[in-house]
Each structure stands twice: as structure tokens, then as C-alpha cells.
Coordinates of C-alpha atoms and ligand atoms in Angstrom, one line a residue:
M1 CA 30.4 5.7 45.9
N2 CA 29.8 2.9 43.0
I3 CA 26.2 1.6 42.3
F4 CA 26.1 -1.2 44.7
R5 CA 26.9 1.0 47.7
R6 CA 24.6 3.7 46.0
S7 CA 21.7 1.3 45.9
I8 CA 22.2 -0.4 49.5
F9 CA 22.3 3.1 50.8
L10 CA 19.0 4.3 48.9
Y11 CA 17.6 0.9 50.4
V12 CA 18.3 2.1 53.8
F13 CA 17.2 5.2 54.1
L14 CA 13.9 4.7 52.0
N15 CA 13.4 1.9 54.1
M16 CA 13.8 5.0 57.5
I17 CA 11.1 6.7 56.0
F18 CA 8.7 4.0 54.8
S19 CA 8.8 1.2 57.0
P20 CA 7.7 3.2 59.8
L21 CA 4.5 4.1 57.4
M22 CA 4.0 0.6 56.3
A23 CA 4.2 -0.8 59.2
L24 CA 1.4 1.7 61.0
A25 CA -0.5 0.4 57.8
E26 CA -0.5 -3.2 58.8
E27 CA -1.1 -2.8 62.1
T28 CA -4.1 -0.6 62.2
P29 CA -6.7 -2.0 59.9
K30 CA -9.2 -0.1 59.3
V31 CA -12.6 -1.4 60.1
E32 CA -15.5 1.1 58.5
T33 CA -17.6 2.6 59.9
D34 CA -20.9 3.1 57.3
K35 CA -20.2 0.8 54.9
Y36 CA -19.2 -3.0 55.0
T37 CA -15.6 -4.2 56.1
S38 CA -14.0 -6.4 53.7
S39 CA -13.4 -9.6 54.9
V40 CA -10.2 -9.6 54.1
V41 CA -9.5 -6.2 56.9
C42 CA -11.5 -8.5 59.6
G43 CA -8.7 -11.4 58.7
K44 CA -5.6 -8.8 59.5
C45 CA -6.9 -9.6 63.1
H46 CA -9.5 -12.5 63.0
E47 CA -6.5 -14.7 60.9
H48 CA -7.6 -18.7 62.5
I49 CA -11.1 -17.5 61.8
Y50 CA -10.2 -16.2 58.3
N51 CA -8.2 -19.2 57.2
R52 CA -11.2 -21.5 57.8
W53 CA -14.0 -19.0 56.3
K54 CA -12.3 -18.5 53.1
D55 CA -12.0 -22.0 52.6
S56 CA -16.0 -22.7 53.1
I57 CA -18.9 -22.6 50.8
H58 CA -20.2 -19.4 52.1
A59 CA -16.6 -17.6 50.9
H60 CA -17.5 -19.2 47.2
A61 CA -20.7 -18.6 47.5
M62 CA -20.5 -16.3 44.5
D63 CA -17.7 -18.1 42.6
D64 CA -18.8 -21.7 43.0
P65 CA -18.9 -23.6 39.8
I66 CA -22.2 -25.2 40.4
F67 CA -24.2 -21.4 41.5
N68 CA -22.4 -20.1 38.7
T69 CA -23.9 -22.6 36.3
A70 CA -27.4 -22.1 37.5
Y71 CA -27.0 -18.3 38.0
N72 CA -25.9 -17.4 34.7
L73 CA -28.9 -19.6 33.4
A74 CA -31.8 -18.1 35.7
Y75 CA -30.5 -14.8 34.5
R76 CA -30.8 -15.4 31.0
K77 CA -33.9 -17.1 31.3
T78 CA -35.5 -14.5 33.1
S79 CA -33.8 -11.6 31.2
G80 CA -31.8 -10.6 34.3
A81 CA -34.8 -10.4 36.7
A82 CA -32.9 -13.3 38.7
K83 CA -30.0 -11.4 40.3
N84 CA -33.0 -9.9 42.3
I85 CA -34.0 -13.4 43.6
C86 CA -30.4 -14.8 44.0
L87 CA -28.0 -12.1 45.6
P88 CA -30.2 -11.6 48.1
C89 CA -28.7 -14.9 49.9
H90 CA -25.8 -15.7 47.9
A91 CA -23.9 -11.8 47.9
P92 CA -26.3 -10.8 51.1
T93 CA -24.4 -7.5 51.4
V94 CA -26.8 -6.3 48.4
R95 CA -29.6 -6.5 50.9
F96 CA -28.1 -3.4 52.4
T97 CA -25.9 -1.8 49.3
G98 CA -28.3 -2.7 46.9
D99 CA -25.5 -3.8 44.3
F100 CA -27.0 -6.1 41.9
D101 CA -24.9 -5.8 39.0
E102 CA -22.0 -6.5 41.0
K103 CA -20.3 -3.3 41.1
L104 CA -18.0 -3.3 44.6
P105 CA -15.7 -5.8 45.6
I106 CA -17.9 -6.6 48.7
T107 CA -20.5 -8.5 46.5
K108 CA -18.2 -11.3 45.1
E109 CA -17.3 -12.1 48.8
G110 CA -20.0 -14.4 49.2
V111 CA -21.9 -14.6 52.8
S112 CA -19.1 -12.2 54.4
C113 CA -17.9 -11.9 58.4
D114 CA -19.4 -8.1 58.5
F115 CA -22.8 -9.3 56.7
C116 CA -23.1 -11.9 59.5
H117 CA -21.6 -9.9 62.6
T118 CA -23.6 -6.5 62.0
V119 CA -26.8 -8.1 61.8
K120 CA -29.1 -7.4 64.7
A121 CA -32.4 -9.1 64.4
V122 CA -34.5 -11.5 62.5
D123 CA -38.1 -11.6 61.5
L124 CA -38.8 -14.9 59.4
K125 CA -41.9 -13.0 58.1
A126 CA -40.6 -9.8 56.9
S127 CA -39.6 -9.8 52.9
D128 CA -36.0 -9.6 54.1
P129 CA -35.6 -11.1 57.6
Y130 CA -32.1 -9.5 58.5
I131 CA -32.2 -6.5 60.0
K132 CA -28.6 -5.0 60.1
E133 CA -27.0 -2.0 61.7
I134 CA -23.4 -1.1 59.6
G135 CA -21.2 0.6 61.6
L136 CA -18.1 -0.1 64.0
V137 CA -20.3 -2.3 65.8
K138 CA -19.4 -6.3 65.8
R139 CA -21.8 -8.6 67.2
G140 CA -20.7 -12.3 68.6
P141 CA -21.2 -14.8 71.3
F142 CA -19.0 -13.1 74.3
K143 CA -20.9 -11.5 76.7
D144 CA -17.9 -10.4 78.3
G145 CA -15.4 -9.3 75.1
K146 CA -12.7 -7.0 75.8
D147 CA -11.8 -3.3 75.9
L148 CA -10.7 -3.2 71.6
K149 CA -9.8 0.2 72.3
G150 CA -11.5 1.6 69.4
K151 CA -10.7 -1.1 66.8
H152 CA -14.2 -2.2 66.7
E153 CA -16.8 -1.9 69.3
I154 CA -18.7 -5.0 70.3
A155 CA -21.8 -6.6 71.5
F156 CA -23.2 -9.6 72.9
S157 CA -26.2 -11.3 70.5
E158 CA -27.5 -14.6 71.7
L159 CA -29.2 -14.2 68.0
H160 CA -25.7 -15.3 66.9
K161 CA -25.8 -18.6 68.8
T162 CA -29.3 -19.9 68.0
A163 CA -30.6 -21.7 64.6
E164 CA -33.0 -18.4 63.8
F165 CA -29.7 -16.3 62.9
C166 CA -29.3 -19.0 59.5
A167 CA -32.7 -19.8 59.1
G168 CA -33.3 -16.6 57.1
C169 CA -31.0 -18.4 54.2
H170 CA -31.5 -21.5 55.1
E171 CA -35.1 -21.6 54.5
Y172 CA -36.4 -21.1 50.7
K173 CA -40.5 -21.6 49.9
S174 CA -42.1 -21.0 46.1
Q175 CA -44.3 -18.3 45.1
N176 CA -47.4 -20.9 46.0
G177 CA -45.6 -21.9 49.3
V178 CA -44.0 -25.3 48.7
S179 CA -40.5 -25.6 50.4
I180 CA -37.3 -25.4 47.9
I181 CA -34.8 -25.5 50.9
G182 CA -36.4 -26.5 54.1
T183 CA -33.3 -27.2 56.3
Y184 CA -34.4 -25.2 59.7
G185 CA -38.0 -26.2 59.3
E186 CA -37.2 -29.9 59.1
W187 CA -34.4 -29.1 62.1
K188 CA -37.5 -27.7 64.0
E189 CA -39.6 -30.4 63.6
G190 CA -36.9 -32.8 64.3
P191 CA -35.6 -33.9 68.3
Y192 CA -33.4 -31.7 68.6
P193 CA -34.8 -28.1 69.5
A194 CA -35.3 -29.6 72.7
K195 CA -31.9 -30.9 73.3
G196 CA -30.1 -27.2 72.6
K197 CA -28.7 -28.7 69.8
Q198 CA -28.2 -25.9 67.5
C199 CA -26.9 -25.3 63.7
Q200 CA -23.9 -24.3 64.9
D201 CA -23.5 -26.8 67.4
C202 CA -22.7 -29.2 64.7
H203 CA -21.7 -27.0 61.8
M204 CA -19.4 -24.6 63.8
P205 CA -17.5 -26.8 66.4
A206 CA -15.7 -24.8 69.0
I207 CA -12.1 -25.3 69.6
M208 CA -9.5 -23.7 71.8
G209 CA -7.6 -20.8 70.5
Q210 CA -6.5 -17.4 69.6
I211 CA -9.3 -15.1 68.5
V212 CA -7.0 -11.9 67.4
A213 CA -3.4 -12.8 66.0
G214 CA -0.2 -10.8 67.2
S215 CA 0.1 -8.6 70.1
D216 CA -3.6 -8.2 71.0
A217 CA -4.1 -11.5 71.0
G218 CA -5.7 -12.6 74.6
P219 CA -5.6 -16.2 76.6
K220 CA -7.0 -18.8 74.7
R221 CA -11.0 -19.0 74.5
T222 CA -13.2 -21.0 72.7
I223 CA -13.6 -20.0 69.1
N224 CA -16.4 -21.3 66.8
E225 CA -14.5 -23.0 63.7
H226 CA -15.8 -21.2 60.7
N227 CA -16.0 -23.6 57.8
L228 CA -19.1 -25.1 57.8
L229 CA -18.5 -28.6 56.6
G230 CA -22.3 -29.7 55.2
G231 CA -22.7 -32.0 52.0
H232 CA -19.5 -31.3 50.3
S233 CA -17.9 -33.1 53.2
L234 CA -17.4 -36.9 53.4
M235 CA -16.6 -36.4 56.8
Q236 CA -20.1 -34.7 57.6
L237 CA -21.9 -37.5 55.6
K238 CA -20.5 -40.0 57.4
K239 CA -21.9 -39.2 60.7
A240 CA -25.3 -38.6 59.4
I241 CA -26.2 -42.4 58.2
D242 CA -25.9 -45.4 59.6
V243 CA -27.3 -48.9 57.9
K244 CA -27.5 -52.5 60.2
V245 CA -28.8 -55.8 57.4
I246 CA -31.3 -56.7 60.6
N247 CA -32.8 -60.2 59.3
I248 CA -32.6 -62.5 56.2
N249 CA -35.5 -64.8 55.8
V250 CA -34.6 -67.3 53.2
G251 CA -38.0 -68.7 52.2
E252 CA -39.5 -71.7 49.7
A253 CA -39.8 -69.4 46.7
R254 CA -38.0 -65.9 47.3
T255 CA -35.6 -64.2 50.0
E256 CA -36.6 -61.2 52.8
V257 CA -33.8 -59.1 53.4
M258 CA -35.1 -57.2 56.3
V259 CA -32.9 -53.5 56.7
D260 CA -32.8 -50.8 59.0
I261 CA -31.4 -47.3 57.9
S262 CA -31.1 -44.0 60.2
N263 CA -30.7 -40.8 60.1
M264 CA -28.8 -40.2 63.5
G265 CA -26.5 -37.9 63.0
S266 CA -27.9 -34.9 60.6
G267 CA -29.7 -32.1 62.3
H268 CA -32.6 -32.5 59.6
R269 CA -33.6 -34.4 56.6
V270 CA -31.7 -36.4 54.5
P271 CA -30.4 -35.2 52.6
T272 CA -31.4 -31.6 53.2
G273 CA -31.3 -28.3 51.1
T274 CA -31.3 -27.7 47.2
P275 CA -33.8 -31.3 45.5
T276 CA -30.9 -32.5 43.6
R277 CA -29.5 -34.7 46.2
R278 CA -30.9 -38.1 46.9
L279 CA -29.8 -40.8 49.0
I280 CA -29.5 -44.9 47.1
L281 CA -29.6 -47.9 50.1
N282 CA -28.0 -50.8 47.8
V283 CA -28.8 -53.9 49.0
E284 CA -27.1 -57.3 47.4
L285 CA -27.7 -60.5 48.1
S286 CA -24.5 -63.1 46.5
G287 CA -25.3 -66.6 45.4
A288 CA -23.9 -69.4 43.8
E289 CA -20.9 -69.1 40.9
G290 CA -20.7 -65.2 41.6
R291 CA -24.4 -64.3 41.2
V292 CA -25.4 -61.2 42.4
F293 CA -28.5 -59.8 43.8
R294 CA -29.5 -56.5 43.6
E295 CA -32.5 -53.9 45.0
K296 CA -32.0 -49.8 46.1
I297 CA -34.4 -47.5 47.3
A298 CA -34.0 -43.9 46.7
Y299 CA -35.1 -40.7 49.5
E300 CA -35.3 -38.0 47.6
K301 CA -37.7 -35.0 47.0
I302 CA -38.8 -34.1 44.3
L303 CA -40.4 -30.3 43.3
A304 CA -42.3 -30.8 39.7
D305 CA -44.3 -27.5 37.7
M306 CA -47.8 -27.4 38.1
D307 CA -48.3 -29.6 34.8
G308 CA -46.5 -32.1 36.3
R309 CA -42.8 -32.2 34.8
E310 CA -40.0 -32.6 37.1
L311 CA -37.9 -29.6 37.9
K312 CA -34.4 -31.2 38.0
D313 CA -32.6 -27.9 37.7
E314 CA -31.3 -25.8 40.1
S315 CA -31.7 -22.5 37.6
E316 CA -35.7 -23.4 37.3
V317 CA -36.5 -24.8 41.3
M318 CA -34.5 -21.5 42.5
L319 CA -36.7 -19.2 40.2
G320 CA -39.3 -20.0 43.4
G321 CA -42.2 -20.4 40.9
P322 CA -45.3 -21.8 41.2
M323 CA -44.6 -25.8 41.9
Q324 CA -45.9 -28.5 43.8
I325 CA -44.2 -32.2 45.1
L326 CA -44.4 -35.2 43.9
K327 CA -42.5 -37.2 46.3
D328 CA -40.6 -36.7 49.5
N329 CA -39.5 -39.3 51.6
R330 CA -36.3 -38.0 52.5
L331 CA -35.3 -39.5 56.3
K332 CA -36.5 -37.2 59.2
P333 CA -33.9 -36.2 62.3
G334 CA -33.5 -39.2 64.4
E335 CA -35.8 -41.2 62.5
T336 CA -34.9 -45.2 61.7
R337 CA -36.7 -46.8 58.8
R338 CA -36.9 -50.4 58.1
E339 CA -37.2 -51.7 54.8
V340 CA -37.8 -55.0 53.6
F341 CA -36.1 -56.4 50.4
T342 CA -38.0 -58.6 48.1
F343 CA -35.0 -61.3 46.0
Y344 CA -36.4 -64.2 43.8
A345 CA -33.7 -66.2 44.6
T346 CA -33.6 -68.9 47.3
G347 CA -31.8 -71.9 48.1
A348 CA -28.7 -73.4 50.0
K349 CA -26.4 -71.9 48.3
L350 CA -26.8 -67.8 49.3
K351 CA -24.1 -67.1 51.0
N352 CA -24.4 -62.8 52.2
V353 CA -26.6 -59.6 52.1
T354 CA -24.6 -56.5 51.8
A355 CA -26.4 -53.5 52.5
W356 CA -24.9 -49.7 51.5
V357 CA -25.9 -45.9 51.3
D358 CA -24.7 -43.6 48.6
Y359 CA -25.1 -40.1 49.0
V360 CA -25.6 -38.7 44.9
Y361 CA -25.4 -35.3 43.9
S362 CA -26.0 -34.3 40.6
P363 CA -25.7 -30.5 39.7
F364 CA -25.5 -28.8 37.1
I365 CA -21.5 -27.7 35.7
L366 CA -22.1 -26.9 32.3
D367 CA -23.4 -30.3 31.8
R368 CA -24.9 -32.4 34.6
T369 CA -22.0 -33.9 36.9
T370 CA -22.7 -36.3 39.4
M371 CA -20.9 -36.9 42.8
Q372 CA -21.3 -39.8 44.3
L373 CA -19.9 -41.0 47.7
E374 CA -20.1 -43.9 50.4
M375 CA -22.1 -43.0 53.4
A376 CA -22.3 -46.3 55.1
R377 CA -22.5 -50.2 54.9
D378 CA -23.1 -53.4 56.8
S379 CA -23.1 -57.2 55.6
M380 CA -24.8 -60.1 56.9
A381 CA -23.8 -63.9 56.1
V382 CA -27.4 -65.6 55.3
R383 CA -26.3 -68.2 57.8
Ligands
HEC401 C1 -7.7 -4.1 64.7 C2 -8.0 -5.7 64.9 C3 -9.5 -5.8 64.7 C4 -10.2 -6.2 63.7 C5 -9.3 -5.5 62.4 C6 -11.3 -6.7 63.3 N1 -11.4 -7.4 64.9 FE1 -12.4 -8.4 65.9 N2 -12.3 -8.2 67.4 C7 -11.2 -7.5 67.6 C8 -10.6 -8.3 68.9 C9 -9.0 -8.1 69.4 C10 -11.4 -8.7 69.8 C11 -11.3 -9.0 71.3 C12 -11.2 -10.8 71.1 C13 -11.4 -10.8 73.1 O1 -12.4 -10.3 73.3 O2 -10.3 -12.0 73.0 C14 -12.3 -8.5 68.7 C15 -14.2 -9.5 68.7 C16 -14.6 -9.6 68.0 C17 -15.8 -10.3 67.9 C18 -16.5 -10.9 68.9 C19 -17.8 -10.3 69.2 C20 -18.3 -10.4 70.6 O3 -18.5 -9.7 71.6 O4 -19.1 -11.7 70.7 C21 -16.4 -10.1 66.6 C22 -17.9 -10.9 66.2 C23 -15.5 -9.6 66.1 N3 -14.5 -9.4 66.5 C24 -16.3 -9.8 64.4 C25 -14.9 -9.0 63.4 C26 -15.5 -8.2 62.0 C27 -16.6 -9.0 61.4 C28 -14.1 -7.6 61.5 C29 -14.2 -7.7 60.5 C30 -15.0 -6.0 60.0 C31 -13.7 -7.4 62.6 N4 -14.1 -8.0 63.7 C32 -12.7 -7.0 62.3 C33 -9.6 -7.5 66.8 C34 -10.1 -6.7 65.3
HEC402 C1 -22.5 -17.0 58.2 C2 -22.4 -16.4 59.1 C3 -21.2 -16.0 59.5 C4 -20.1 -15.5 58.8 C5 -19.7 -15.4 57.4 C6 -18.7 -15.1 59.5 N1 -19.3 -15.3 61.2 FE1 -18.4 -15.6 62.8 N2 -19.7 -15.8 63.7 C7 -21.0 -16.8 63.1 C8 -21.5 -17.0 64.4 C9 -23.2 -17.7 64.5 C10 -20.8 -16.9 65.5 C11 -21.0 -17.4 66.8 C12 -21.5 -18.7 67.2 C13 -21.6 -19.5 68.4 O1 -21.1 -19.0 69.7 O2 -22.5 -20.5 68.5 C14 -19.4 -16.5 65.1 C15 -18.4 -16.1 66.2 C16 -17.2 -15.2 65.3 C17 -16.2 -14.4 66.8 C18 -16.5 -15.2 68.1 C19 -15.5 -16.3 68.4 C20 -15.9 -17.0 67.8 O3 -15.4 -17.8 67.1 O4 -17.2 -17.9 68.6 C21 -15.4 -13.6 66.1 C22 -14.3 -13.1 66.1 C23 -16.4 -13.9 64.6 N3 -17.1 -14.6 64.6 C24 -15.4 -13.4 63.4 C25 -15.5 -13.6 62.3 C26 -14.8 -13.4 61.0 C27 -13.4 -12.7 61.0 C28 -15.1 -13.6 59.6 C29 -14.8 -13.7 58.1 C30 -13.3 -14.2 58.3 C31 -17.0 -14.2 60.1 N4 -16.8 -14.5 61.5 C32 -17.5 -15.2 59.7 C33 -21.5 -16.1 62.0 C34 -20.6 -15.7 60.9
HEC403 C1 -26.8 -14.4 54.1 C2 -26.9 -16.1 54.2 C3 -26.9 -17.1 54.5 C4 -26.7 -17.1 56.3 C5 -27.3 -16.2 57.3 C6 -26.3 -18.5 56.6 N1 -25.7 -19.1 55.7 FE1 -25.2 -20.5 55.3 N2 -25.0 -20.8 52.7 C7 -25.7 -19.9 52.4 C8 -25.5 -20.0 50.6 C9 -25.2 -19.2 50.1 C10 -24.6 -21.3 50.9 C11 -24.4 -22.1 49.6 C12 -23.5 -21.6 48.8 C13 -23.3 -21.9 47.5 O1 -23.0 -23.5 47.6 O2 -22.6 -21.1 46.3 C14 -24.8 -22.2 52.3 C15 -24.2 -22.9 52.5 C16 -24.0 -23.9 53.9 C17 -23.5 -25.0 54.0 C18 -22.5 -25.9 53.2 C19 -23.8 -26.6 52.3 C20 -22.6 -27.3 51.4 O3 -23.0 -28.2 50.8 O4 -21.6 -28.3 52.0 C21 -23.7 -25.4 55.7 C22 -23.4 -26.5 56.3 C23 -24.0 -23.7 56.0 N3 -24.6 -23.2 54.9 C24 -24.7 -23.5 57.4 C25 -25.1 -22.5 58.2 C26 -25.3 -22.0 59.0 C27 -24.8 -23.4 59.9 C28 -25.6 -20.8 59.5 C29 -25.4 -20.2 60.6 C30 -24.5 -20.3 61.7 C31 -25.6 -20.2 57.8 N4 -25.2 -21.4 56.8 C32 -26.2 -19.0 57.4 C33 -26.2 -18.6 52.5 C34 -26.5 -18.5 54.4
HEC404 C1 -27.3 -32.7 65.1 C2 -26.2 -32.0 63.6 C3 -26.7 -31.4 62.9 C4 -27.3 -30.1 63.5 C5 -28.6 -29.6 65.1 C6 -27.4 -29.5 62.1 N1 -26.9 -29.9 61.4 FE1 -26.7 -29.8 59.2 N2 -25.8 -31.0 58.8 C7 -25.4 -32.1 59.2 C8 -25.0 -33.7 58.9 C9 -24.1 -34.6 59.7 C10 -24.9 -33.4 57.7 C11 -24.2 -33.9 56.5 C12 -25.2 -34.7 55.7 C13 -26.2 -34.2 55.5 O1 -26.4 -33.8 54.3 O2 -28.0 -34.1 56.1 C14 -25.2 -32.0 57.4 C15 -25.7 -30.8 56.5 C16 -26.1 -29.6 56.4 C17 -25.9 -29.0 55.2 C18 -25.8 -29.5 53.7 C19 -26.9 -30.0 53.0 C20 -26.5 -31.1 51.7 O3 -27.5 -31.9 51.5 O4 -25.5 -30.3 51.0 C21 -26.5 -27.8 55.5 C22 -26.8 -26.8 54.2 C23 -27.0 -27.6 56.8 N3 -26.6 -29.0 56.8 C24 -27.4 -26.7 57.5 C25 -27.8 -26.6 59.1 C26 -28.8 -25.8 59.2 C27 -28.8 -24.9 58.8 C28 -28.9 -26.6 60.5 C29 -29.7 -25.6 61.3 C30 -31.4 -24.7 61.1 C31 -28.2 -27.4 60.7 N4 -28.5 -27.6 59.3 C32 -28.1 -28.5 61.7 C33 -25.4 -32.3 60.9 C34 -26.1 -31.5 61.5
HEC405 C1 -33.7 -17.8 50.1 C2 -32.1 -17.9 50.0 C3 -31.5 -18.8 49.0 C4 -32.0 -17.9 47.6 C5 -33.0 -16.7 47.3 C6 -31.7 -18.5 46.4 N1 -30.5 -19.9 46.9 FE1 -28.9 -20.6 46.4 N2 -28.9 -21.7 47.8 C7 -29.1 -21.1 49.2 C8 -28.7 -22.0 50.4 C9 -28.5 -21.9 52.3 C10 -27.8 -23.1 49.9 C11 -27.0 -23.7 50.2 C12 -27.0 -25.2 49.9 C13 -28.1 -26.3 50.5 O1 -29.1 -25.8 51.3 O2 -28.5 -27.5 49.8 C14 -27.7 -22.9 48.3 C15 -27.6 -23.5 47.0 C16 -27.2 -23.3 45.9 C17 -26.8 -24.0 45.1 C18 -26.0 -25.4 45.2 C19 -24.7 -24.9 45.0 C20 -23.4 -26.0 45.7 O3 -22.4 -26.0 45.3 O4 -24.0 -26.8 45.7 C21 -27.1 -24.1 43.5 C22 -26.5 -24.5 42.0 C23 -27.6 -22.4 43.9 N3 -28.1 -22.2 45.5 C24 -28.7 -21.7 43.0 C25 -29.8 -20.4 43.2 C26 -29.8 -19.5 42.0 C27 -29.3 -19.4 40.7 C28 -30.9 -19.0 42.9 C29 -31.7 -17.8 42.4 C30 -32.4 -18.0 41.2 C31 -30.5 -19.0 43.8 N4 -29.8 -20.2 44.4 C32 -31.6 -18.2 45.5 C33 -29.9 -20.3 49.6 C34 -30.5 -19.0 48.6

């Protein structure tokens, strides 16, 4: 037998022994009974959902460079105490495992499948709002979940369809009760709760699809997209804001321009979340010989320490020490605000007014980095 034939033989022989074993291992991804299961395991069956989740900010809550920069700085400033503050939201499995030193692989998975799907109740007044039951039971939105033949058990959870489920992380107050992240509270004060519009309706839109891949796939039913697009998505940002030039009044000594800016698509204030985000409404009046006059307004929340020093850096803000609000003129959900801009320019040669809105986000990634996206634009001829 030459070497070639022997290796073929070996290959066939080994394949006969190992393939069935490997196939067995492949066919039954193991859901843990007494600890968190890795999202990779959930993804073996829930392929579509896993593929969406793995690109989400939730999956990167522990390795996104903006978080990492802030976390490292906060960690140094507090000689390590920051881990007890930051990880319960960015790596929420530590609420159960206590793995604040990031030794377990599950900690690195950030906001993972099994964290969310083993939450049984939420108590927003408790120091840890998430009441968990780790194990075989996965909680979700179906009243008619099918028999899983022991792969895992399921329980219907109304909670998973409500904003309260998200609130445990998307609401954060400083030691003296100042709102740092107020997304849930902003939603609650707006028009959407009365309309029955929860966070999930905008951030986890339903599509028809297969909940599990392969031979277990049942008929198509609705699945919720798990990529949770927010301020890092231009598509989502464009839905949020509208701008309209309403009127141009050319007077004797100056020109007044009236502009409406509306938060027509966002469920909370714009901007929301960590307070390093701003909206800028720019208005430009063009005159003769290419002359351009420009005015602008910023919509933002500015936090400061008790001495009035502005807190610009997430590594400071998110530690949640005593603070105060210096300014908060962000646009409420559903709100239209009318702004009047005065230009000291007048005469017959004025041509055009353009208004546009930029979203400006300047977090630290080693150095301060600025992201700027245009959200809306409108123009009007002067006459
Ligand atoms: C061996 C395959 C398999 C694995 C692994 C698996 N699931 Fe499932 N899961 C299913 C099947 C099958 C269904 C039922 C689909 C249906 O009802 O159409 C399901 C349903 C669900 C539901 C819906 C429950 C409801 O009633 O609303 C959730 C939530 C869920 N799984 C979460 C998870 C999580 C989290 C993991 C990882 C810890 C996981 N699954 C791992 C097969 C699996
Ligand atoms: C931030 C929390 C969160 C994470 C992380 C998360 N889910 Fe979900 N998942 C939900 C919520 C909330 C719903 C229900 C949405 C609704 O019905 O409005 C849901 C629904 C589901 C369902 C039922 C079908 C559907 O899409 O409605 C399955 C199955 C599921 N998730 C599996 C997973 C798997 C697998 C992962 C990880 C790859 C995962 N989830 C990660 C919160 C989460
Ligand atoms: C266990 C805590 C936790 C839960 C529960 C949770 N989130 Fe998040 N979420 C986070 C963290 C942390 C981030 C930011 C991660 C980062 O950027 O490092 C985030 C980011 C987001 C973003 C992306 C923001 C952006 O800038 O693009 C959206 C949108 C979002 N979450 C919506 C939701 C919704 C809707 C729910 C409820 C269905 C939910 N989250 C539940 C912790 C959580
Ligand atoms: C009516 C639809 C709608 C609802 C309801 C809604 N959102 Fe949003 N959300 C948006 C849009 C549009 C954006 C992008 C513009 C912006 O930053 O506000 C967004 C942005 C975000 C961001 C990113 C913030 C940033 O600046 O990067 C987070 C986080 C978020 N939403 C969480 C939530 C949570 C949590 C809830 C429920 C309490 C919720 N959203 C309810 C539409 C909605
Ligand atoms: C109560 C939960 C909670 C705690 C505690 C928390 N975060 Fe976050 N963090 C969030 C959520 C939710 C977001 C999502 C984005 C938003 O709402 O703007 C976020 C976003 C961020 C961002 C922006 C990331 C990006 O990609 O834009 C940074 C940086 C950050 N957190 C750092 C920290 C640090 C450092 C700590 C600890 C000192 C900390 N966070 C503690 C919930 C929390």
C-alpha cells in the first residue's frame, strides 16, 4: 500500500469513527443548567438572531473602543473601584457571577443573549433592578412556544415586550439624583407610552423569519431584529429629526428667519443617552457676490460638578459622583420648536436660506474624536 492509498484509507476509517461523534456534538449545543450559556451556543440554533446581535452595540459593550478608553481612565482614577460601577451594565452577567476581574469568557460577551432571556422581573427601585433565574428556562415573547424536546424550556414573558425591561440599564442617576442617562424617563414623559409604542417597537422591529435554523426550523413567524440601531446608525438618526424654513422676513436693518425643528421620530429626547452628544441647527443666508451669513443653536445637556466645572468626559460623568445640570434644551419626543434667527443683512440681493441639522458626538478614543452626521435639511428662496 503506498502512502497515498494508506492516507485515503486512514481518512475514510477515521471519518467513520469521528464523523458521527462530531455530528452528535454539532447537533446538540448544550444549554447550561446552572450558569450562563455562551451566546455562541444560542447562535447554533438561533442563527439569524445571533448574526444580528453579534454586530450590535450590546455585543460590543465590553470591547467598543469608546467604552474601553473611558473604562480604562475611570479604572485608573478610582484605583479599580470603577469595575463595580461600570460592569453591571456593560457586562451584566457579573450581577450574578461576580466576575468583576473579567476571568470568565461570558463577561466579555457584554449584554449577552442569556442575560436578557433569564430575566424574570424588573424592580426599578432595587439596587440591582434585574431579578434573574439562571438555568434551562428562557423567557421570551411567545405565548405559544413549541415543545423544545428538552433543548431548553421556555416561559412567556410580557416584561420582554415593555420599556421597563430596558430601563434597568437605560436610566442612570448620579449619587445626588441627577439624571445622567434618562432615556427611559424621557420616553415615559412623552407621547409614546399612551400610544403603546415601546422601545422594542422602534429598536427591535419585527420581521418574518426562522427562529431556529436547520431541521428544527418551524414555520416562519415574527422575529425581532436584535441589532438595536441607535445613534451609531445614520438611518436611525435620519428618522428622528425634521427641519423646515417657515418664513423669511427682510426688514429695514435686518432679516429674520423662522425655522421649525421637530423631534418627529425619536421615542425620547434628541439627543439622548450619554451627555457627550449634541444637535446643531445651522442656518445660512446667502447674499450678493457669494457672501454667506451663518447662525447656529446647540441642543444639549451639560453636566457639571458641584463647583460648576463642566463634565465632558464619560470616564468622569459615568462614575456618577455629585453633579448638577447646567443646561438641558434637548428636543422632547414629538416636540416642534420654533426658532427665530436674526441676520444683520438686508436688501434686494439676498438669495437663499438653508437650514440643516448636524448630530455631533465627541467621545474620547485616546484623543477626542468627533463624529458629525447631517440629519435633516431644508431651503427657501428669499422671494
Ligand atoms: C438546540 C437548539 C437551541 C438552542 C441551543 C437554544 N435554543 Fe432557544 N429555542 C429553540 C427552539 C426550537 C425554540 C422554539 C421556536 C418556536 O417556538 O418556534 C426556541 C425558543 C427560544 C425563545 C423563545 C421563548 C418564548 O417562548 O418566547 C427564546 C427567548 C430562546 N429560545 C432563547 C435562547 C437562548 C438565550 C439560548 C442560549 C442560552 C437558546 N435559546 C439556545 C432552540 C434552541
Ligand atoms: C438586550 C436584551 C436582549 C439580548 C442581548 C438578546 N435578546 Fe432576544 N429578545 C429580547 C427581547 C426584549 C425580545 C422580545 C421583543 C418583543 O417581543 O418585543 C427578544 C426576543 C427573542 C426571541 C423570540 C423571537 C423574537 O425575535 O421575538 C428569541 C428566540 C431570542 N430573543 C433569542 C436571542 C438570542 C439567541 C440572543 C443572542 C444572540 C438574544 N436573543 C439576545 C432581548 C434580548
Ligand atoms: C444589561 C443592560 C442593558 C439592557 C437590559 C439593555 N441595554 Fe441597550 N445598551 C446597554 C449598553 C451598556 C449599551 C452601550 C454599549 C456601548 O456602547 O459600549 C447599550 C446600547 C444600546 C443602543 C445603541 C445606542 C447607540 O449609541 O447606537 C440601543 C439602541 C439600545 N441599547 C437599546 C436597548 C433596548 C431597546 C433595550 C431593551 C429591549 C436595551 N437596550 C436593553 C445596556 C443594556
Ligand atoms: C418612536 C420610536 C422610538 C422609541 C419608542 C424609542 N426610540 Fe430610541 N431612538 C429612536 C431614534 C429614531 C433614535 C436615533 C436618534 C436619537 O439619537 O434620538 C434613537 C436612539 C436611541 C439610542 C441612541 C442614543 C444615542 O444618542 O446614541 C438609545 C440608547 C435608545 N434610542 C434607546 C431607547 C430606549 C431604551 C427606549 C425605550 C425607553 C427607546 N429608545 C424608545 C427611536 C425610538
Ligand atoms: C446604569 C447602567 C450603566 C452604567 C452603570 C454605566 N453605563 Fe456606560 N452606558 C450605558 C448605556 C445604556 C449606554 C448606551 C448609550 C447611550 O444611552 O447613550 C452607555 C454608553 C457608554 C459609553 C458610550 C459608548 C459609545 O460607544 O458611544 C461610554 C464611553 C460608557 N458608557 C462608559 C461607561 C463607564 C466608564 C462606566 C463606569 C464608570 C459606565 N459607562 C457605567 C449604561 C451604563
